[in-house]
Amino acid sequence: MELTILTNQAEEVLKEIHEIYKSRIEKGDSISSASFFRYNAYQESEKLSKIAPNDLDTILTELNKAGYIKKYTDGGFYLNPSGVAYREKAFLRFFLAVKDIAQFFNFFKK
């Protein structure tokens, strides 16, 4: 599994975007429709609306460079399948990290 390193802020924003995406699907939106976020989509979320617009733009640029979203020049973006998969595998990444730490400490017990 390739490790993608995101800032804590980008992790939190991607998590919130994914929550909005899931909520839209639960309401009956198609996957493609649920994945599209207009330039003012941050207003859909209390968490995102608290982030300064310039900071949010910087974070979205980071997510775009990582390939998790496709950022448009008008400020909108599209949540890519890789972004969905990254969030869906968050628990697995945590579990593997804990396992690696346990193996590291077991190495020194020998």
Backbone as JSON Lines, residues from 0, in Angstrom:
{"i":0,"aa":"M","n":[0.85,-1.18,0.0],"ca":[0.0,0.0,0.0],"c":[0.89,1.24,0.0]}
{"i":1,"aa":"E","n":[0.68,2.11,-0.97],"ca":[1.46,3.34,-1.07],"c":[0.97,4.34,-0.03]}
{"i":2,"aa":"L","n":[1.9,4.95,0.66],"ca":[1.56,5.91,1.69],"c":[1.5,7.31,1.09]}
{"i":3,"aa":"T","n":[0.36,7.94,1.2],"ca":[0.21,9.33,0.77],"c":[0.18,10.18,2.02]}
{"i":4,"aa":"I","n":[1.06,11.15,2.07],"ca":[1.14,11.99,3.25],"c":[0.42,13.3,2.96]}
{"i":5,"aa":"L","n":[-0.6,13.57,3.76],"ca":[-1.36,14.81,3.68],"c":[-1.18,15.57,4.98]}
{"i":6,"aa":"T","n":[-1.32,16.87,4.92],"ca":[-1.33,17.65,6.15],"c":[-2.57,17.28,6.95]}
{"i":7,"aa":"N","n":[-2.53,17.57,8.24],"ca":[-3.7,17.29,9.08],"c":[-4.94,18.03,8.57]}
{"i":8,"aa":"Q","n":[-4.73,19.27,8.11],"ca":[-5.85,20.06,7.61],"c":[-6.46,19.4,6.37]}
{"i":9,"aa":"A","n":[-5.61,18.92,5.47],"ca":[-6.11,18.26,4.26],"c":[-6.84,16.97,4.6]}
{"i":10,"aa":"E","n":[-6.34,16.22,5.58],"ca":[-7.03,15.0,6.02],"c":[-8.44,15.34,6.51]}
{"i":11,"aa":"E","n":[-8.54,16.39,7.33],"ca":[-9.84,16.77,7.89],"c":[-10.8,17.27,6.81]}
{"i":12,"aa":"V","n":[-10.29,18.05,5.86],"ca":[-11.14,18.56,4.79],"c":[-11.61,17.41,3.91]}
{"i":13,"aa":"L","n":[-10.71,16.49,3.57],"ca":[-11.11,15.34,2.75],"c":[-12.14,14.49,3.49]}
{"i":14,"aa":"K","n":[-11.96,14.34,4.79],"ca":[-12.93,13.58,5.59],"c":[-14.31,14.24,5.51]}
{"i":15,"aa":"E","n":[-14.35,15.57,5.64],"ca":[-15.62,16.29,5.59],"c":[-16.25,16.23,4.2]}
{"i":16,"aa":"I","n":[-15.43,16.36,3.16],"ca":[-15.93,16.24,1.78],"c":[-16.54,14.86,1.58]}
{"i":17,"aa":"H","n":[-15.86,13.84,2.08],"ca":[-16.36,12.46,1.94],"c":[-17.68,12.29,2.68]}
{"i":18,"aa":"E","n":[-17.81,12.91,3.85],"ca":[-19.07,12.84,4.6],"c":[-20.22,13.48,3.81]}
{"i":19,"aa":"I","n":[-19.95,14.62,3.19],"ca":[-20.97,15.27,2.36],"c":[-21.34,14.37,1.19]}
{"i":20,"aa":"Y","n":[-20.33,13.79,0.56],"ca":[-20.53,12.86,-0.56],"c":[-21.43,11.7,-0.15]}
{"i":21,"aa":"K","n":[-21.12,11.07,1.0],"ca":[-21.93,9.94,1.48],"c":[-23.36,10.38,1.78]}
{"i":22,"aa":"S","n":[-23.51,11.54,2.36],"ca":[-24.84,12.06,2.68],"c":[-25.66,12.28,1.41]}
{"i":23,"aa":"R","n":[-25.02,12.79,0.39],"ca":[-25.72,13.01,-0.88],"c":[-26.18,11.68,-1.49]}
{"i":24,"aa":"I","n":[-25.33,10.67,-1.43],"ca":[-25.69,9.36,-1.98],"c":[-26.85,8.77,-1.19]}
{"i":25,"aa":"E","n":[-26.81,8.9,0.13],"ca":[-27.91,8.4,0.97],"c":[-29.23,9.09,0.63]}
{"i":26,"aa":"K","n":[-29.15,10.33,0.18],"ca":[-30.35,11.08,-0.2],"c":[-30.82,10.73,-1.61]}
{"i":27,"aa":"G","n":[-30.05,9.9,-2.33],"ca":[-30.47,9.45,-3.65],"c":[-29.72,10.04,-4.82]}
{"i":28,"aa":"D","n":[-28.71,10.88,-4.57],"ca":[-27.91,11.41,-5.67],"c":[-27.11,10.3,-6.33]}
{"i":29,"aa":"S","n":[-26.83,10.47,-7.61],"ca":[-25.94,9.53,-8.31],"c":[-24.51,9.76,-7.81]}
{"i":30,"aa":"I","n":[-23.64,8.81,-8.06],"ca":[-22.25,8.94,-7.64],"c":[-21.61,10.16,-8.28]}
{"i":31,"aa":"S","n":[-21.83,10.35,-9.59],"ca":[-21.2,11.49,-10.26],"c":[-21.75,12.82,-9.75]}
{"i":32,"aa":"S","n":[-23.03,12.87,-9.48],"ca":[-23.63,14.1,-8.95],"c":[-23.13,14.37,-7.53]}
{"i":33,"aa":"A","n":[-23.05,13.34,-6.72],"ca":[-22.59,13.49,-5.33],"c":[-21.12,13.89,-5.27]}
{"i":34,"aa":"S","n":[-20.37,13.57,-6.32],"ca":[-18.93,13.86,-6.35],"c":[-18.61,15.29,-6.76]}
{"i":35,"aa":"F","n":[-19.58,15.98,-7.35],"ca":[-19.33,17.33,-7.85],"c":[-19.65,18.37,-6.78]}
{"i":36,"aa":"F","n":[-18.71,19.26,-6.54],"ca":[-18.86,20.31,-5.55],"c":[-18.68,21.67,-6.24]}
{"i":37,"aa":"R","n":[-19.67,22.49,-6.16],"ca":[-19.61,23.84,-6.75],"c":[-18.65,24.71,-5.95]}
{"i":38,"aa":"Y","n":[-18.33,25.86,-6.5],"ca":[-17.37,26.77,-5.87],"c":[-17.78,27.18,-4.45]}
{"i":39,"aa":"N","n":[-19.07,27.18,-4.15],"ca":[-19.53,27.59,-2.82],"c":[-19.95,26.39,-1.96]}
{"i":40,"aa":"A","n":[-19.44,25.22,-2.3],"ca":[-19.82,23.99,-1.58],"c":[-19.43,24.04,-0.11]}
{"i":41,"aa":"Y","n":[-18.42,24.82,0.22],"ca":[-18.0,24.9,1.62],"c":[-19.15,25.37,2.52]}
{"i":42,"aa":"Q","n":[-20.11,26.07,1.94],"ca":[-21.25,26.56,2.72],"c":[-22.17,25.41,3.15]}
{"i":43,"aa":"E","n":[-22.02,24.27,2.51],"ca":[-22.81,23.08,2.83],"c":[-22.39,22.46,4.16]}
{"i":44,"aa":"S","n":[-21.23,22.85,4.63],"ca":[-20.65,22.24,5.82],"c":[-20.26,23.3,6.84]}
{"i":45,"aa":"E","n":[-20.7,23.09,8.06],"ca":[-20.32,24.01,9.14],"c":[-18.81,24.01,9.33]}
{"i":46,"aa":"K","n":[-18.2,22.82,9.25],"ca":[-16.75,22.72,9.44],"c":[-15.99,23.46,8.34]}
{"i":47,"aa":"L","n":[-16.38,23.23,7.09],"ca":[-15.67,23.86,5.97],"c":[-15.9,25.36,5.93]}
{"i":48,"aa":"S","n":[-17.07,25.8,6.32],"ca":[-17.37,27.24,6.27],"c":[-16.57,28.03,7.29]}
{"i":49,"aa":"K","n":[-15.99,27.36,8.28],"ca":[-15.18,28.03,9.29],"c":[-13.74,28.25,8.83]}
{"i":50,"aa":"I","n":[-13.36,27.62,7.71],"ca":[-11.99,27.75,7.19],"c":[-11.92,28.99,6.3]}
{"i":51,"aa":"A","n":[-10.89,29.8,6.49],"ca":[-10.71,30.99,5.66],"c":[-10.62,30.57,4.19]}
{"i":52,"aa":"P","n":[-11.25,31.32,3.29],"ca":[-11.27,30.95,1.87],"c":[-9.88,30.7,1.28]}
{"i":53,"aa":"N","n":[-8.9,31.53,1.63],"ca":[-7.54,31.31,1.09],"c":[-6.94,30.01,1.61]}
{"i":54,"aa":"D","n":[-7.2,29.71,2.88],"ca":[-6.69,28.46,3.45],"c":[-7.37,27.26,2.8]}
{"i":55,"aa":"L","n":[-8.67,27.36,2.6],"ca":[-9.4,26.26,1.96],"c":[-8.88,26.04,0.54]}
{"i":56,"aa":"D","n":[-8.59,27.11,-0.17],"ca":[-8.05,26.99,-1.52],"c":[-6.7,26.27,-1.49]}
{"i":57,"aa":"T","n":[-5.86,26.61,-0.52],"ca":[-4.56,25.95,-0.38],"c":[-4.72,24.46,-0.09]}
{"i":58,"aa":"I","n":[-5.66,24.14,0.77],"ca":[-5.92,22.73,1.12],"c":[-6.47,21.97,-0.08]}
{"i":59,"aa":"L","n":[-7.38,22.58,-0.82],"ca":[-7.93,21.93,-2.02],"c":[-6.84,21.73,-3.07]}
{"i":60,"aa":"T","n":[-5.9,22.66,-3.16],"ca":[-4.78,22.5,-4.08],"c":[-3.93,21.29,-3.67]}
{"i":61,"aa":"E","n":[-3.71,21.12,-2.37],"ca":[-2.97,19.95,-1.87],"c":[-3.7,18.66,-2.24]}
{"i":62,"aa":"L","n":[-5.01,18.63,-2.04],"ca":[-5.79,17.43,-2.38],"c":[-5.8,17.18,-3.88]}
{"i":63,"aa":"N","n":[-5.78,18.25,-4.67],"ca":[-5.71,18.13,-6.12],"c":[-4.38,17.51,-6.54]}
{"i":64,"aa":"K","n":[-3.28,18.0,-5.95],"ca":[-1.95,17.47,-6.27],"c":[-1.82,16.01,-5.88]}
{"i":65,"aa":"A","n":[-2.51,15.62,-4.8],"ca":[-2.48,14.21,-4.36],"c":[-3.37,13.33,-5.24]}
{"i":66,"aa":"G","n":[-4.21,13.96,-6.07],"ca":[-5.08,13.21,-6.97],"c":[-6.42,12.82,-6.38]}
{"i":67,"aa":"Y","n":[-6.75,13.35,-5.21],"ca":[-7.99,12.97,-4.55],"c":[-9.19,13.79,-5.02]}
{"i":68,"aa":"I","n":[-8.91,14.98,-5.53],"ca":[-9.96,15.79,-6.14],"c":[-9.43,16.34,-7.46]}
{"i":69,"aa":"K","n":[-10.34,16.77,-8.31],"ca":[-10.01,17.51,-9.52],"c":[-10.52,18.92,-9.28]}
{"i":70,"aa":"K","n":[-9.61,19.86,-9.11],"ca":[-9.97,21.23,-8.79],"c":[-10.17,22.02,-10.09]}
{"i":71,"aa":"Y","n":[-11.26,22.77,-10.14],"ca":[-11.57,23.59,-11.31],"c":[-11.18,25.05,-11.05]}
{"i":72,"aa":"T","n":[-10.97,25.79,-12.14],"ca":[-10.53,27.18,-12.0],"c":[-11.59,28.07,-11.36]}
{"i":73,"aa":"D","n":[-12.86,27.67,-11.42],"ca":[-13.93,28.49,-10.83],"c":[-14.07,28.26,-9.32]}
{"i":74,"aa":"G","n":[-13.22,27.4,-8.75],"ca":[-13.27,27.12,-7.32],"c":[-14.03,25.86,-6.96]}
{"i":75,"aa":"G","n":[-14.74,25.29,-7.93],"ca":[-15.41,24.02,-7.7],"c":[-14.42,22.87,-7.8]}
{"i":76,"aa":"F","n":[-14.88,21.68,-7.47],"ca":[-14.01,20.51,-7.59],"c":[-14.84,19.25,-7.68]}
{"i":77,"aa":"Y","n":[-14.18,18.18,-8.08],"ca":[-14.81,16.87,-8.23],"c":[-14.06,15.9,-7.33]}
{"i":78,"aa":"L","n":[-14.77,15.18,-6.49],"ca":[-14.16,14.17,-5.63],"c":[-13.88,12.94,-6.48]}
{"i":79,"aa":"N","n":[-12.6,12.66,-6.7],"ca":[-12.2,11.52,-7.53],"c":[-12.43,10.19,-6.79]}
{"i":80,"aa":"P","n":[-12.59,9.1,-7.54],"ca":[-12.72,7.79,-6.9],"c":[-11.55,7.48,-5.96]}
{"i":81,"aa":"S","n":[-10.35,7.97,-6.3],"ca":[-9.2,7.73,-5.43],"c":[-9.37,8.42,-4.08]}
{"i":82,"aa":"G","n":[-10.04,9.57,-4.06],"ca":[-10.32,10.26,-2.8],"c":[-11.32,9.5,-1.96]}
{"i":83,"aa":"V","n":[-12.32,8.93,-2.62],"ca":[-13.31,8.11,-1.92],"c":[-12.63,6.88,-1.33]}
{"i":84,"aa":"A","n":[-11.81,6.21,-2.14],"ca":[-11.12,5.0,-1.68],"c":[-10.17,5.32,-0.53]}
{"i":85,"aa":"Y","n":[-9.47,6.44,-0.62],"ca":[-8.56,6.84,0.45],"c":[-9.3,6.97,1.78]}
{"i":86,"aa":"R","n":[-10.46,7.61,1.75],"ca":[-11.25,7.76,2.98],"c":[-11.83,6.42,3.44]}
{"i":87,"aa":"E","n":[-12.27,5.6,2.5],"ca":[-12.85,4.31,2.87],"c":[-11.82,3.39,3.49]}
{"i":88,"aa":"K","n":[-10.56,3.6,3.18],"ca":[-9.48,2.75,3.7],"c":[-8.78,3.39,4.91]}
{"i":89,"aa":"A","n":[-9.35,4.43,5.48],"ca":[-8.71,5.13,6.61],"c":[-8.48,4.19,7.79]}
{"i":90,"aa":"F","n":[-9.49,3.36,8.12],"ca":[-9.33,2.45,9.25],"c":[-8.24,1.42,8.96]}
{"i":91,"aa":"L","n":[-8.19,0.93,7.73],"ca":[-7.16,-0.04,7.36],"c":[-5.77,0.57,7.53]}
{"i":92,"aa":"R","n":[-5.58,1.82,7.1],"ca":[-4.28,2.49,7.25],"c":[-3.92,2.61,8.72]}
{"i":93,"aa":"F","n":[-4.9,2.95,9.56],"ca":[-4.66,3.06,11.0],"c":[-4.24,1.7,11.57]}
{"i":94,"aa":"F","n":[-4.98,0.66,11.2],"ca":[-4.68,-0.69,11.69],"c":[-3.27,-1.12,11.28]}
{"i":95,"aa":"L","n":[-2.9,-0.87,10.02],"ca":[-1.58,-1.26,9.54],"c":[-0.48,-0.48,10.26]}
{"i":96,"aa":"A","n":[-0.74,0.78,10.57],"ca":[0.24,1.58,11.3],"c":[0.44,1.03,12.71]}
{"i":97,"aa":"V","n":[-0.65,0.67,13.37],"ca":[-0.56,0.08,14.72],"c":[0.2,-1.24,14.66]}
{"i":98,"aa":"K","n":[-0.1,-2.04,13.64],"ca":[0.58,-3.33,13.47],"c":[2.08,-3.11,13.27]}
{"i":99,"aa":"D","n":[2.45,-2.13,12.46],"ca":[3.87,-1.84,12.22],"c":[4.56,-1.4,13.51]}
{"i":100,"aa":"I","n":[3.88,-0.59,14.3],"ca":[4.45,-0.14,15.57],"c":[4.63,-1.33,16.51]}
{"i":101,"aa":"A","n":[3.65,-2.21,16.57],"ca":[3.75,-3.4,17.42],"c":[4.91,-4.28,16.98]}
{"i":102,"aa":"Q","n":[5.07,-4.46,15.67],"ca":[6.18,-5.26,15.16],"c":[7.52,-4.61,15.5]}
{"i":103,"aa":"F","n":[7.57,-3.29,15.44],"ca":[8.78,-2.55,15.75],"c":[9.2,-2.82,17.2]}
{"i":104,"aa":"F","n":[8.25,-2.74,18.12],"ca":[8.57,-2.97,19.52],"c":[8.88,-4.44,19.8]}
{"i":105,"aa":"N","n":[8.22,-5.35,19.11],"ca":[8.53,-6.77,19.27],"c":[9.93,-7.09,18.79]}
{"i":106,"aa":"F","n":[10.43,-6.37,17.8],"ca":[11.79,-6.55,17.29],"c":[12.8,-6.32,18.4]}
{"i":107,"aa":"F","n":[12.56,-5.32,19.24],"ca":[13.5,-4.99,20.31],"c":[13.36,-5.88,21.53]}
{"i":108,"aa":"K","n":[12.27,-6.63,21.63],"ca":[12.07,-7.54,22.76],"c":[12.87,-8.82,22.6]}
{"i":109,"aa":"K","n":[13.3,-9.1,21.39],"ca":[14.02,-10.36,21.12],"c":[15.38,-10.37,21.74]}
